[in-house]
Coordinates of C-alpha atoms and ligand atoms in Angstrom, one line a residue:
M1 CA 4.8 -12.3 -24.2
K2 CA 6.3 -10.1 -21.6
I3 CA 4.1 -7.1 -20.8
L4 CA 5.1 -4.0 -18.9
L5 CA 2.3 -1.9 -17.2
Y6 CA 3.7 1.5 -16.3
N7 CA 2.2 4.4 -14.4
P8 CA 4.1 7.7 -14.6
D9 CA 5.1 9.5 -11.5
N10 CA 3.0 12.5 -10.8
G11 CA 6.1 14.8 -10.3
V12 CA 4.8 16.3 -7.1
T13 CA 4.4 13.7 -4.4
R14 CA 5.4 10.1 -4.2
N15 CA 1.9 8.6 -4.3
F16 CA 1.1 7.0 -1.0
M17 CA -0.5 3.9 -2.6
P18 CA -0.3 1.8 -5.7
H19 CA -2.6 2.4 -8.6
L20 CA -5.3 -0.2 -8.8
W21 CA -5.6 -0.4 -12.6
M22 CA -2.2 -2.1 -12.9
F23 CA -3.1 -4.9 -10.4
L24 CA -6.5 -5.3 -11.9
L25 CA -5.2 -5.6 -15.5
Q26 CA -2.5 -8.0 -14.3
A27 CA -5.1 -10.2 -12.8
L28 CA -7.2 -10.0 -16.0
T29 CA -4.3 -10.9 -18.4
P30 CA -4.9 -14.2 -20.1
P31 CA -2.6 -17.0 -18.9
G32 CA 0.8 -17.5 -20.6
H33 CA 2.1 -14.0 -20.3
E34 CA 4.4 -12.4 -17.8
V35 CA 3.2 -9.0 -16.5
V36 CA 5.6 -6.6 -14.8
L37 CA 4.4 -3.5 -13.0
I38 CA 6.3 -0.3 -12.6
D39 CA 4.9 2.6 -10.7
G40 CA 7.0 5.7 -11.5
N41 CA 6.2 7.1 -8.1
A42 CA 7.9 4.3 -6.4
Q43 CA 10.5 3.4 -9.0
P44 CA 11.4 6.6 -10.8
M45 CA 12.2 6.2 -14.5
D46 CA 13.1 8.5 -17.3
E47 CA 12.7 8.1 -21.1
E48 CA 16.1 6.6 -21.5
S49 CA 15.7 4.1 -18.7
I50 CA 12.3 2.8 -19.9
A51 CA 13.6 2.4 -23.4
R52 CA 16.6 0.5 -22.1
Y53 CA 14.3 -1.6 -19.8
V54 CA 12.0 -2.7 -22.6
R55 CA 14.9 -3.6 -24.8
E56 CA 16.9 -5.5 -22.2
Q57 CA 13.9 -7.3 -20.8
N58 CA 12.5 -8.2 -24.2
V59 CA 9.1 -6.6 -23.4
G60 CA 6.6 -7.1 -26.2
L61 CA 3.9 -4.7 -25.1
V62 CA 3.8 -1.7 -22.8
G63 CA 0.5 -0.5 -21.2
I64 CA 0.5 3.1 -19.8
G65 CA -2.2 4.6 -17.7
A66 CA -2.4 8.2 -16.6
M67 CA -4.6 10.9 -15.2
T68 CA -4.7 14.3 -17.0
R69 CA -2.0 15.8 -14.8
M70 CA 0.5 13.0 -15.7
I71 CA -0.3 12.7 -19.4
A72 CA 2.6 14.8 -20.7
K73 CA 5.1 12.5 -18.9
A74 CA 3.1 9.5 -20.1
Y75 CA 3.4 10.6 -23.7
R76 CA 7.1 11.2 -23.4
M77 CA 7.6 7.7 -22.0
A78 CA 5.3 6.2 -24.7
D79 CA 7.4 8.0 -27.4
A80 CA 10.6 6.5 -25.9
V81 CA 9.1 3.0 -26.0
R82 CA 7.8 3.3 -29.5
A83 CA 11.1 4.7 -30.7
V84 CA 12.7 1.3 -29.9
G85 CA 10.0 -0.5 -31.8
V86 CA 7.8 -1.7 -29.0
K87 CA 4.0 -1.3 -29.1
V88 CA 2.3 1.0 -26.6
V89 CA -1.3 0.9 -25.5
M90 CA -2.7 3.7 -23.4
G91 CA -5.7 3.8 -21.2
G92 CA -7.3 5.7 -18.3
P93 CA -9.5 8.8 -17.9
H94 CA -7.4 11.3 -20.0
V95 CA -6.9 9.3 -23.2
T96 CA -10.5 8.1 -23.0
E97 CA -11.6 11.7 -23.4
M98 CA -8.7 12.7 -25.7
A99 CA -8.1 9.6 -27.9
D100 CA -7.3 11.7 -30.9
E101 CA -4.5 13.4 -29.1
A102 CA -2.9 10.1 -28.1
L103 CA -3.3 8.7 -31.6
G104 CA -2.0 11.8 -33.3
R105 CA -5.2 12.5 -35.1
D106 CA -5.5 16.1 -33.8
G107 CA -2.5 17.4 -35.8
G108 CA 0.0 16.5 -33.1
S109 CA 2.4 13.6 -33.1
R110 CA 1.2 10.0 -32.3
H111 CA 2.1 8.6 -28.9
A112 CA 0.1 5.4 -28.7
D113 CA -0.3 2.4 -31.1
A114 CA -3.7 1.7 -29.4
V115 CA -6.0 3.4 -26.9
A116 CA -8.4 1.6 -24.6
L117 CA -11.4 3.7 -24.0
G118 CA -13.2 3.7 -20.7
E119 CA -13.1 0.6 -18.4
A120 CA -10.8 -2.0 -19.9
D121 CA -11.8 -5.0 -17.8
E122 CA -13.3 -6.7 -20.8
T123 CA -11.2 -5.3 -23.6
W124 CA -7.8 -5.9 -22.0
P125 CA -7.7 -9.7 -22.8
R126 CA -8.6 -8.8 -26.4
I127 CA -5.9 -6.2 -26.6
V128 CA -3.3 -8.7 -25.4
E129 CA -4.4 -11.3 -27.9
D130 CA -4.3 -8.8 -30.8
A131 CA -0.8 -7.6 -29.7
V132 CA 0.4 -11.2 -29.7
R133 CA -0.9 -11.6 -33.3
G134 CA 0.6 -8.3 -34.3
K135 CA -2.9 -7.0 -35.1
L136 CA -3.4 -4.2 -32.6
K137 CA -6.4 -1.9 -33.5
D138 CA -6.2 1.8 -32.9
I139 CA -9.2 1.9 -30.5
Y140 CA -10.7 -0.6 -28.1
A141 CA -14.1 0.4 -26.7
P142 CA -16.2 -1.6 -24.3
V143 CA -19.3 -2.3 -26.5
D144 CA -21.8 -5.1 -26.8
D145 CA -22.6 -7.1 -30.0
F146 CA -24.8 -4.2 -31.2
G147 CA -22.1 -1.6 -30.8
Q148 CA -23.7 -0.1 -27.7
E149 CA -21.4 1.0 -24.8
R150 CA -21.3 -1.7 -22.1
K151 CA -20.0 -1.1 -18.6
P152 CA -18.4 -4.2 -17.2
S153 CA -20.3 -5.9 -14.4
L154 CA -18.4 -6.2 -11.2
Q155 CA -20.2 -9.3 -10.1
S156 CA -17.4 -11.6 -11.3
Y157 CA -14.5 -9.4 -10.1
P158 CA -11.1 -11.1 -10.4
E159 CA -9.2 -12.1 -7.3
I160 CA -6.2 -9.9 -7.0
P161 CA -3.5 -12.1 -5.4
W162 CA -2.5 -9.6 -2.8
D163 CA -0.9 -12.3 -0.7
K164 CA 1.7 -13.0 -3.4
I165 CA 2.3 -9.6 -5.1
K166 CA 5.6 -8.0 -4.4
L167 CA 4.9 -4.7 -2.5
D168 CA 8.3 -3.8 -1.2
Q169 CA 8.2 -0.4 -3.0
F170 CA 5.0 0.5 -1.0
N171 CA 6.2 0.5 2.6
L172 CA 5.2 3.9 3.9
L173 CA 7.0 3.8 7.3
P174 CA 9.8 6.4 7.6
G175 CA 12.6 4.6 9.5
I176 CA 13.0 7.5 11.9
L177 CA 9.5 7.0 13.3
R178 CA 9.8 3.2 13.8
P179 CA 11.0 3.3 17.4
L180 CA 8.0 5.4 18.4
L181 CA 5.6 3.2 16.5
K182 CA 6.9 0.1 18.2
R183 CA 5.6 1.6 21.5
V184 CA 2.1 1.7 20.0
G185 CA 2.1 -2.0 19.6
A186 CA 3.8 -4.9 17.9
G187 CA 3.5 -5.4 14.1
W188 CA 4.7 -2.1 12.8
G189 CA 7.5 -3.5 10.5
T190 CA 5.7 -2.2 7.4
F191 CA 2.8 0.0 6.7
R192 CA 1.0 -0.1 3.3
I193 CA -2.2 1.5 1.9
I194 CA -3.9 -0.7 -0.6
P195 CA -6.6 0.4 -3.0
V196 CA -9.8 -1.7 -3.1
E197 CA -12.9 -0.9 -5.0
S198 CA -16.4 -2.1 -3.9
G199 CA -18.3 -0.4 -6.7
R200 CA -18.1 2.0 -9.6
G201 CA -20.3 4.9 -10.9
C202 CA -21.8 8.0 -9.4
P203 CA -25.2 9.5 -10.2
Y204 CA -24.4 13.1 -9.0
G205 CA -22.7 14.5 -12.0
C206 CA -20.9 17.4 -10.4
E207 CA -19.8 19.9 -13.0
F208 CA -16.0 19.6 -12.5
C209 CA -15.8 15.8 -12.2
T210 CA -14.9 13.1 -14.7
V211 CA -16.5 10.2 -12.8
T212 CA -20.1 10.3 -13.9
G213 CA -19.1 10.7 -17.6
F214 CA -16.5 7.9 -17.3
F215 CA -18.0 5.3 -15.0
G216 CA -21.7 6.2 -15.6
D217 CA -24.5 7.4 -13.5
S218 CA -25.7 4.0 -12.4
I219 CA -23.7 2.1 -9.9
R220 CA -22.3 -1.4 -10.2
F221 CA -21.2 -3.3 -7.1
R222 CA -19.0 -6.2 -6.4
T223 CA -20.5 -8.9 -4.2
N224 CA -20.0 -8.5 -0.5
E225 CA -18.3 -11.8 -0.4
S226 CA -15.7 -10.8 -2.9
V227 CA -14.9 -7.6 -1.0
V228 CA -14.7 -9.4 2.3
N229 CA -12.4 -12.1 0.9
E230 CA -10.1 -9.4 -0.4
L231 CA -9.9 -7.8 3.0
L232 CA -9.2 -11.2 4.6
L233 CA -6.4 -11.8 2.2
L234 CA -4.9 -8.4 3.0
K235 CA -5.3 -8.9 6.7
A236 CA -3.5 -12.3 6.5
R237 CA -0.7 -10.7 4.6
A238 CA -0.2 -8.0 7.2
R239 CA -0.2 -10.6 9.9
E240 CA 2.4 -12.7 8.1
E241 CA 4.8 -9.9 7.4
G242 CA 4.4 -8.4 10.9
G243 CA 3.2 -5.1 9.5
Q244 CA 0.1 -3.0 9.0
I245 CA -2.2 -2.8 6.0
A246 CA -4.8 -0.1 5.6
V247 CA -7.3 0.0 2.7
F248 CA -8.4 2.9 0.6
F249 CA -11.9 2.1 -0.7
I250 CA -11.5 4.1 -3.9
D251 CA -15.3 4.1 -4.7
D252 CA -16.2 7.7 -5.5
N253 CA -19.0 7.5 -3.0
F254 CA -18.7 4.5 -0.8
A255 CA -22.1 4.9 0.8
I256 CA -24.0 5.9 -2.4
N257 CA -26.5 3.1 -1.7
V258 CA -26.7 3.2 2.1
K259 CA -28.6 0.0 2.4
R260 CA -25.9 -1.9 0.4
T261 CA -23.1 -0.2 2.3
K262 CA -24.6 -1.2 5.6
S263 CA -24.9 -4.8 4.4
L264 CA -21.3 -4.8 3.3
L265 CA -20.1 -3.4 6.6
R266 CA -22.1 -5.9 8.6
D267 CA -20.5 -8.7 6.5
I268 CA -17.1 -7.3 7.1
I269 CA -17.7 -7.3 10.9
A270 CA -19.3 -10.8 10.8
A271 CA -16.3 -12.2 9.0
N272 CA -13.8 -10.4 11.3
A273 CA -12.3 -8.9 8.2
Q274 CA -11.8 -5.4 9.7
V275 CA -8.7 -3.6 8.7
H276 CA -8.2 0.2 9.1
W277 CA -9.7 1.9 6.1
V278 CA -10.4 5.2 4.4
A279 CA -13.3 5.8 2.1
Q280 CA -14.8 8.7 0.2
I281 CA -18.4 9.5 1.2
S282 CA -20.3 12.7 0.6
A283 CA -21.5 14.6 3.7
N284 CA -25.2 14.2 2.9
L285 CA -24.9 10.4 3.3
L286 CA -23.3 10.7 6.7
R287 CA -26.5 11.9 8.4
D288 CA -27.3 8.3 9.2
E289 CA -26.2 7.4 12.8
E290 CA -26.4 3.7 12.2
L291 CA -24.2 4.0 9.1
V292 CA -21.6 5.9 11.1
D293 CA -21.7 3.3 13.9
L294 CA -21.1 0.5 11.3
I295 CA -18.3 2.5 9.7
A296 CA -16.5 2.7 13.0
A297 CA -17.2 -0.9 13.9
A298 CA -16.0 -2.2 10.5
G299 CA -12.6 -0.4 10.8
G300 CA -13.3 3.0 9.1
K301 CA -10.7 5.5 10.4
W302 CA -10.7 8.4 7.8
I303 CA -13.5 9.6 5.6
F304 CA -12.6 11.8 2.6
I305 CA -15.4 14.3 2.1
G306 CA -15.4 16.5 -1.0
M307 CA -16.8 19.6 0.8
E308 CA -15.5 21.9 -2.0
S309 CA -16.8 25.1 -0.6
I310 CA -18.5 26.6 2.4
D311 CA -20.5 28.8 0.1
P312 CA -23.9 27.4 -1.0
A313 CA -23.9 29.6 -4.1
N314 CA -20.7 28.0 -5.3
L315 CA -22.0 24.5 -4.6
A316 CA -25.2 25.2 -6.5
D317 CA -23.2 26.6 -9.4
V318 CA -21.1 23.4 -9.8
K319 CA -24.2 21.1 -9.4
K320 CA -23.1 20.0 -5.9
G321 CA -26.0 21.7 -4.1
F322 CA -26.6 18.4 -2.2
N323 CA -23.6 19.5 0.0
K324 CA -25.0 21.6 2.8
P325 CA -22.2 23.6 4.5
G326 CA -24.5 24.2 7.5
E327 CA -24.3 20.5 8.4
Y328 CA -20.5 20.0 7.9
A329 CA -19.7 20.5 11.6
V330 CA -22.5 18.2 12.8
V331 CA -21.3 15.5 10.4
L332 CA -17.7 15.8 11.5
D333 CA -18.6 15.7 15.2
R334 CA -20.7 12.6 14.5
L335 CA -17.6 10.9 13.0
A336 CA -15.2 12.2 15.7
R337 CA -17.4 10.8 18.5
R338 CA -16.6 7.4 17.0
N339 CA -12.9 8.2 16.5
V340 CA -13.4 8.5 12.8
F341 CA -11.8 11.7 11.3
A342 CA -12.1 13.4 8.0
I343 CA -10.0 14.5 5.1
T344 CA -11.9 17.6 4.0
S345 CA -11.3 18.7 0.5
F346 CA -11.9 22.3 -0.7
I347 CA -11.7 23.9 -4.1
F348 CA -10.8 27.6 -4.4
G349 CA -11.2 29.8 -7.5
M350 CA -14.9 28.9 -7.9
D351 CA -17.0 31.5 -9.6
N352 CA -18.4 33.0 -6.4
D353 CA -15.1 33.1 -4.5
T354 CA -13.6 36.4 -3.6
P355 CA -10.3 37.2 -2.0
G356 CA -10.5 36.1 1.7
V357 CA -12.1 32.8 0.8
A358 CA -9.2 30.9 2.5
E359 CA -9.6 32.8 5.8
R360 CA -13.4 32.3 5.8
T361 CA -12.9 28.6 5.2
L362 CA -10.2 28.3 7.8
K363 CA -12.3 30.0 10.4
E364 CA -14.9 27.3 9.9
I365 CA -12.3 24.5 9.9
R366 CA -11.0 25.7 13.2
T367 CA -14.3 25.0 14.8
W368 CA -14.3 21.4 13.6
P369 CA -12.6 18.3 15.1
P370 CA -9.0 18.0 13.9
G371 CA -8.7 16.5 10.4
L372 CA -6.8 16.8 7.2
P373 CA -7.9 19.8 5.2
I374 CA -6.7 19.9 1.6
F375 CA -7.1 22.8 -0.9
G376 CA -7.1 22.7 -4.6
L377 CA -8.0 24.9 -7.5
M378 CA -11.0 24.7 -9.8
T379 CA -9.6 22.7 -12.8
P380 CA -11.3 22.2 -16.1
L381 CA -10.6 18.5 -16.8
P382 CA -11.2 17.5 -20.4
A383 CA -14.8 16.5 -21.4
T384 CA -16.3 17.6 -18.1
P385 CA -19.3 20.0 -18.2
L386 CA -17.1 22.6 -16.5
Y387 CA -14.6 22.4 -19.4
K388 CA -17.3 22.7 -22.0
K389 CA -18.9 25.7 -20.1
L390 CA -15.6 27.6 -19.8
E391 CA -14.6 26.8 -23.4
A392 CA -17.9 28.1 -24.7
A393 CA -17.6 31.2 -22.6
G394 CA -14.1 31.8 -23.9
R395 CA -12.7 31.7 -20.4
L396 CA -9.9 29.1 -20.8
T397 CA -6.5 30.7 -20.4
R398 CA -4.6 27.5 -21.0
P399 CA -7.1 25.2 -22.9
K400 CA -4.5 22.4 -23.1
H401 CA -3.1 22.9 -19.6
W402 CA -2.1 19.2 -19.4
Q403 CA 0.5 19.7 -22.1
E404 CA 2.5 21.7 -19.7
F405 CA 1.4 20.6 -16.2
I406 CA 2.0 23.1 -13.5
P407 CA 0.9 22.0 -10.0
F408 CA -1.7 24.3 -8.3
A409 CA -2.1 26.6 -11.3
M410 CA -5.4 27.6 -12.8
A411 CA -6.3 27.3 -16.4
H412 CA -9.1 29.8 -16.5
T413 CA -10.0 33.1 -14.8
P414 CA -12.5 32.9 -12.0
L415 CA -15.3 35.6 -12.1
K416 CA -14.7 37.5 -8.9
M417 CA -10.9 37.3 -8.3
S418 CA -7.8 37.1 -10.4
I419 CA -5.8 33.9 -11.1
D420 CA -3.0 35.1 -8.8
E421 CA -5.4 35.9 -6.0
A422 CA -6.8 32.3 -6.3
H423 CA -3.3 30.9 -6.1
N424 CA -2.6 33.0 -3.0
E425 CA -5.8 31.7 -1.3
V426 CA -4.7 28.1 -1.8
R427 CA -1.3 28.9 -0.5
K428 CA -2.8 30.5 2.6
G429 CA -5.0 27.4 3.1
W430 CA -2.0 25.1 3.1
I431 CA 0.3 27.3 5.2
S432 CA -2.3 27.9 7.9
S433 CA -3.2 24.3 8.1
Y434 CA 0.2 22.7 7.9
N435 CA 2.7 25.0 9.6
P436 CA 4.3 23.4 12.7
E437 CA 2.1 25.4 15.1
A438 CA -1.1 24.2 13.3
I439 CA 0.1 20.6 13.3
E440 CA 0.9 20.8 17.0
R441 CA -2.6 22.3 17.7
A442 CA -4.2 19.4 15.8
V443 CA -2.2 16.8 17.7
D444 CA -2.8 18.5 21.1
S445 CA -6.6 18.7 20.4
L446 CA -6.6 14.9 20.7
N447 CA -4.9 14.9 24.2
H448 CA -7.9 13.2 25.7
K449 CA -7.5 10.3 23.3
P450 CA -5.0 7.4 23.4
L451 CA -1.5 8.2 22.1
G452 CA -2.1 6.2 18.9
Y453 CA -4.6 8.8 17.7
R454 CA -2.1 11.6 18.2
I455 CA 0.6 9.7 16.4
N456 CA -1.8 9.0 13.6
I457 CA -2.8 12.6 13.0
L458 CA 0.9 13.7 13.3
I459 CA 2.0 11.3 10.6
A460 CA -1.0 12.0 8.4
R461 CA -0.4 15.8 8.6
L462 CA 3.3 15.4 7.9
C463 CA 2.5 13.3 4.8
F464 CA -0.4 15.5 3.6
R465 CA 1.7 18.7 3.8
G466 CA 3.8 17.1 1.0
I467 CA 0.8 17.5 -1.4
Y468 CA 1.5 21.2 -1.5
F469 CA 5.0 21.8 -0.1
P470 CA 7.7 19.9 -2.0
Q471 CA 8.7 17.1 0.3
M472 CA 10.4 14.5 -1.9
G473 CA 13.7 13.0 -0.8
R474 CA 15.4 12.5 2.5
F475 CA 16.6 16.1 2.9
A476 CA 13.0 17.6 2.5
W477 CA 11.7 15.0 5.1
L478 CA 14.5 15.8 7.5
K479 CA 13.7 19.5 7.3
T480 CA 10.0 18.8 7.9
I481 CA 10.8 16.6 10.9
L482 CA 13.2 19.3 12.3
E483 CA 10.5 21.9 11.9
N484 CA 8.0 19.7 13.8
R485 CA 10.5 18.4 16.3
R486 CA 8.7 20.0 19.2
T487 CA 5.5 18.0 18.5
I488 CA 7.4 14.8 17.6
W489 CA 9.5 15.1 20.8
K490 CA 6.4 15.6 22.9
L491 CA 4.8 12.4 21.5
I492 CA 8.1 10.4 22.0
R493 CA 8.2 11.4 25.6
Q494 CA 4.5 10.5 26.1
G495 CA 5.2 7.2 24.4
F496 CA 8.2 6.3 26.5
G497 CA 6.5 7.6 29.6
G498 CA 9.4 9.5 31.0
G499 CA 10.9 13.0 31.3
L500 CA 7.5 14.7 31.0
H501 CA 8.7 17.9 32.6
A502 CA 11.8 18.1 30.6
A503 CA 11.9 21.0 28.1
V504 CA 12.1 20.2 24.4
P505 CA 15.8 20.8 23.5
S506 CA 16.4 24.3 22.3
V507 CA 12.8 24.9 21.0
A508 CA 10.7 24.8 24.2
T509 CA 9.0 28.1 24.3
Q510 CA 5.8 26.9 26.0
P511 CA 5.1 24.5 28.8
V512 CA 4.2 21.1 27.6
T513 CA 1.0 19.6 28.9
E514 CA 1.5 16.5 30.9
Q515 CA -0.5 13.7 29.3
R516 CA -0.5 10.0 29.9
D517 CA -2.7 7.4 28.3
Ligands
B12_1 C1 -7.7 6.7 -5.9 C2 -7.7 8.0 -6.7 C3 -6.7 8.9 -6.4 C4 -5.5 8.6 -5.5 C5 -4.2 8.4 -6.3 C6 -4.2 7.4 -7.3 C7 -3.9 6.0 -6.7 N1 -2.7 5.8 -6.2 O1 -4.8 5.2 -6.8 C8 -5.4 10.0 -4.8 C9 -6.4 10.0 -3.7 C10 -4.0 10.3 -4.3 C11 -5.9 10.9 -5.9 C12 -5.5 12.1 -6.1 C13 -5.9 12.9 -7.2 N2 -6.8 12.6 -8.1 CO1 -7.7 10.9 -8.2 N3 -8.8 9.5 -8.2 C14 -8.8 8.3 -7.6 C15 -10.0 7.5 -7.9 C16 -11.0 7.8 -6.8 C17 -9.9 6.0 -8.1 C18 -8.8 5.6 -9.1 C19 -9.0 4.1 -9.3 O2 -8.2 3.3 -8.9 N4 -10.1 3.7 -10.0 C20 -10.5 2.3 -10.3 C21 -9.7 1.9 -11.5 C22 -10.1 0.4 -11.8 O3 -10.2 2.7 -12.6 P1 -9.2 3.4 -13.6 O4 -8.0 3.8 -12.9 O5 -9.9 4.4 -14.3 O6 -8.7 2.2 -14.5 C23 -9.6 1.6 -15.4 C24 -9.7 2.3 -16.8 O7 -9.4 3.6 -16.8 C25 -8.7 1.5 -17.6 N5 -7.3 1.9 -17.5 C26 -6.6 2.7 -16.7 N6 -5.3 2.8 -17.0 C27 -5.1 2.0 -18.0 C28 -4.0 1.7 -18.7 C29 -4.1 0.8 -19.8 C30 -2.8 0.4 -20.5 C31 -5.3 0.2 -20.1 C32 -5.4 -0.8 -21.3 C33 -6.4 0.5 -19.4 C34 -6.4 1.4 -18.4 O8 -8.8 0.2 -17.1 C35 -9.1 0.2 -15.7 C36 -10.0 -0.9 -15.5 O9 -11.3 -0.7 -16.1 C37 -10.4 8.2 -9.3 C38 -11.9 8.1 -9.6 C39 -12.3 6.8 -10.1 N7 -13.4 6.3 -9.6 O10 -11.5 6.2 -10.9 C40 -9.9 9.6 -9.1 C41 -9.4 10.3 -10.3 C42 -8.5 9.4 -11.1 N8 -8.6 11.4 -9.7 C43 -8.7 12.5 -10.3 C44 -8.0 13.7 -9.9 C45 -8.4 15.0 -10.7 C46 -7.1 13.7 -8.8 C47 -6.3 14.9 -8.3 C48 -5.7 15.8 -9.4 C49 -7.3 15.7 -7.4 C50 -6.8 17.0 -7.0 N9 -7.5 18.0 -7.4 O11 -5.8 17.1 -6.2 C51 -5.3 14.3 -7.4 C52 -3.9 14.1 -8.1 C53 -3.1 13.1 -7.6 C54 -1.7 13.1 -7.9 N10 -0.8 13.8 -7.2 O12 -1.3 12.6 -8.9 C55 -9.6 12.4 -11.5 C56 -8.8 12.3 -12.8 C57 -9.5 13.0 -13.9 C58 -8.5 13.1 -15.1 N11 -9.0 13.4 -16.2 O13 -7.3 13.0 -14.9 C59 -10.4 11.2 -11.1 C60 -11.0 10.4 -12.3 C61 -11.6 11.6 -10.2 C62 -12.4 12.8 -10.7 N12 -13.0 13.6 -9.8 O14 -12.6 13.1 -11.9 N13 -6.7 10.2 -6.8
SF4_2 S1 -17.5 14.9 -7.2 FE1 -18.0 13.0 -6.2 S2 -20.2 13.2 -5.9 FE2 -19.7 14.6 -7.6 S3 -19.9 13.4 -9.5 FE3 -17.7 13.3 -8.8 S4 -17.7 11.4 -7.7 FE4 -19.8 12.0 -7.8

């Protein structure tokens, strides 16, 4: 049977990396089937084109996975596939919580023939076999022989054949920057970010988060050996294609068991399996100097830290009191001393937020080493404790906000500010952090570091601004590059080592600091 696994585009950004679930389910598909992957972020498709594709390619089963924010598009695509008589199975965090919605049992129309609840590592082969026999069930749940929920063990994690998988659609290098990147070193023909997981689960249970409910509060790990082998495979691929591969460890808290993380990092170093990587780690776990040393030595470059708020009352309110704003600066300095920088994520519209929260947060951020601040709004995702609390209090203004997804729009009213005020605070956060002057300041603040670090933060900032400011398509990118031409030009001149006193054409309003590496 030919199986199509499809992930809808998120409609806001082109996702910078592929979705792991597709590659994982492909690797777990029983032999004898052909599995095709389409990520709508890289290969845009509408309802008509997916219907045509499944007909022309004789696809027998379509699997669709989506987060809450993409679910409306996922349903539309599922409807189009079902309309041409092909079965659809849906999975992922949204339909796990809202299976009745996907199956049309809540009064709405039916979108999926079957729903895979929770982690599908063990149920997927069964789903494929049932589809072949024409006997798909409505619901597949990961349960043991006694009907008790069973989380799959990651001890026998499948080998994802990264060396063979076609990844043409995931080259992130904008052609315009290639000449500059060649100056940094050989091997910049391609640049891809690949998701790798080393464990699942999180015991913290923050009120707004789906993870503890979905993956459970006890943590399951892959073996060090299997993670190291995956990194070696990716490293070999980058070498072969004369490009760069960076890894995003998508574990929700990569250092949740510090002892185990250290042992994994030591094994990565011993096997010479270092690639550049990003991981999510909460600030409280980054107090450990030895851990941070190992992160740097094992290839860690960016750490995503869910700071959420600089207000301890807000943090306590959402059960994230283990975050201590007083130590954020210390943690970030500790990382920066090892040339590891942070993606710092904030949520505005929390119940203790008042107008001015953006400026208060930005004031703190300006005292930190340069990084990538991101700002979002408190969002009640289905089945989270937050959703239940707001629903019970009658505070949801758009209880089914996913049916009409609007980026950066609240679905409930915060207690101490209006919805519009919260939206303005987020806007202010993004404008102040990603305007051309802010980007230039961030790049200049690394003037004492080798050129590669400045190029790195420039590219990262240009990409990250696209999370908030529409930046899809060549024209939008060209505009962004033009707006930031002064900083880009400065780096080009530093890279080529000439004309350091020349003014930036038509935009040089300040003297440019002379800087050589
Ligand atoms: C990596 C990641 C991202 C990446 C993007 C996704 C990518 N390219 O991988 C980035 C960093 C960009 C990101 C951003 C966001 N993310 Co995110 N992200 C994750 C993260 C950490 C890992 C995803 C992953 O690969 N997991 C591992 C795989 C194996 O698990 P899985 O995807 O759930 O798949 C399993 C099952 O669900 C099932 N399954 C999934 N799909 C399908 C399909 C079929 C057909 C079947 C049968 C089974 C199946 O089988 C898989 C194997 O068991 C998850 C948390 C988590 N641990 O999952 C959050 C998570 C998915 N993100 C979340 C959110 C909210 C966001 C943001 C909205 C955050 C924000 N406020 O800005 C943004 C939106 C992004 C966008 N523009 O679309 C939520 C989603 C909750 C929800 N109900 O939708 C999660 C669960 C985290 C959370 N805090 O709750 N994210
Ligand atoms: S926000 Fe992070 S720390 Fe909190 S429950 Fe979710 S994954 Fe765990």
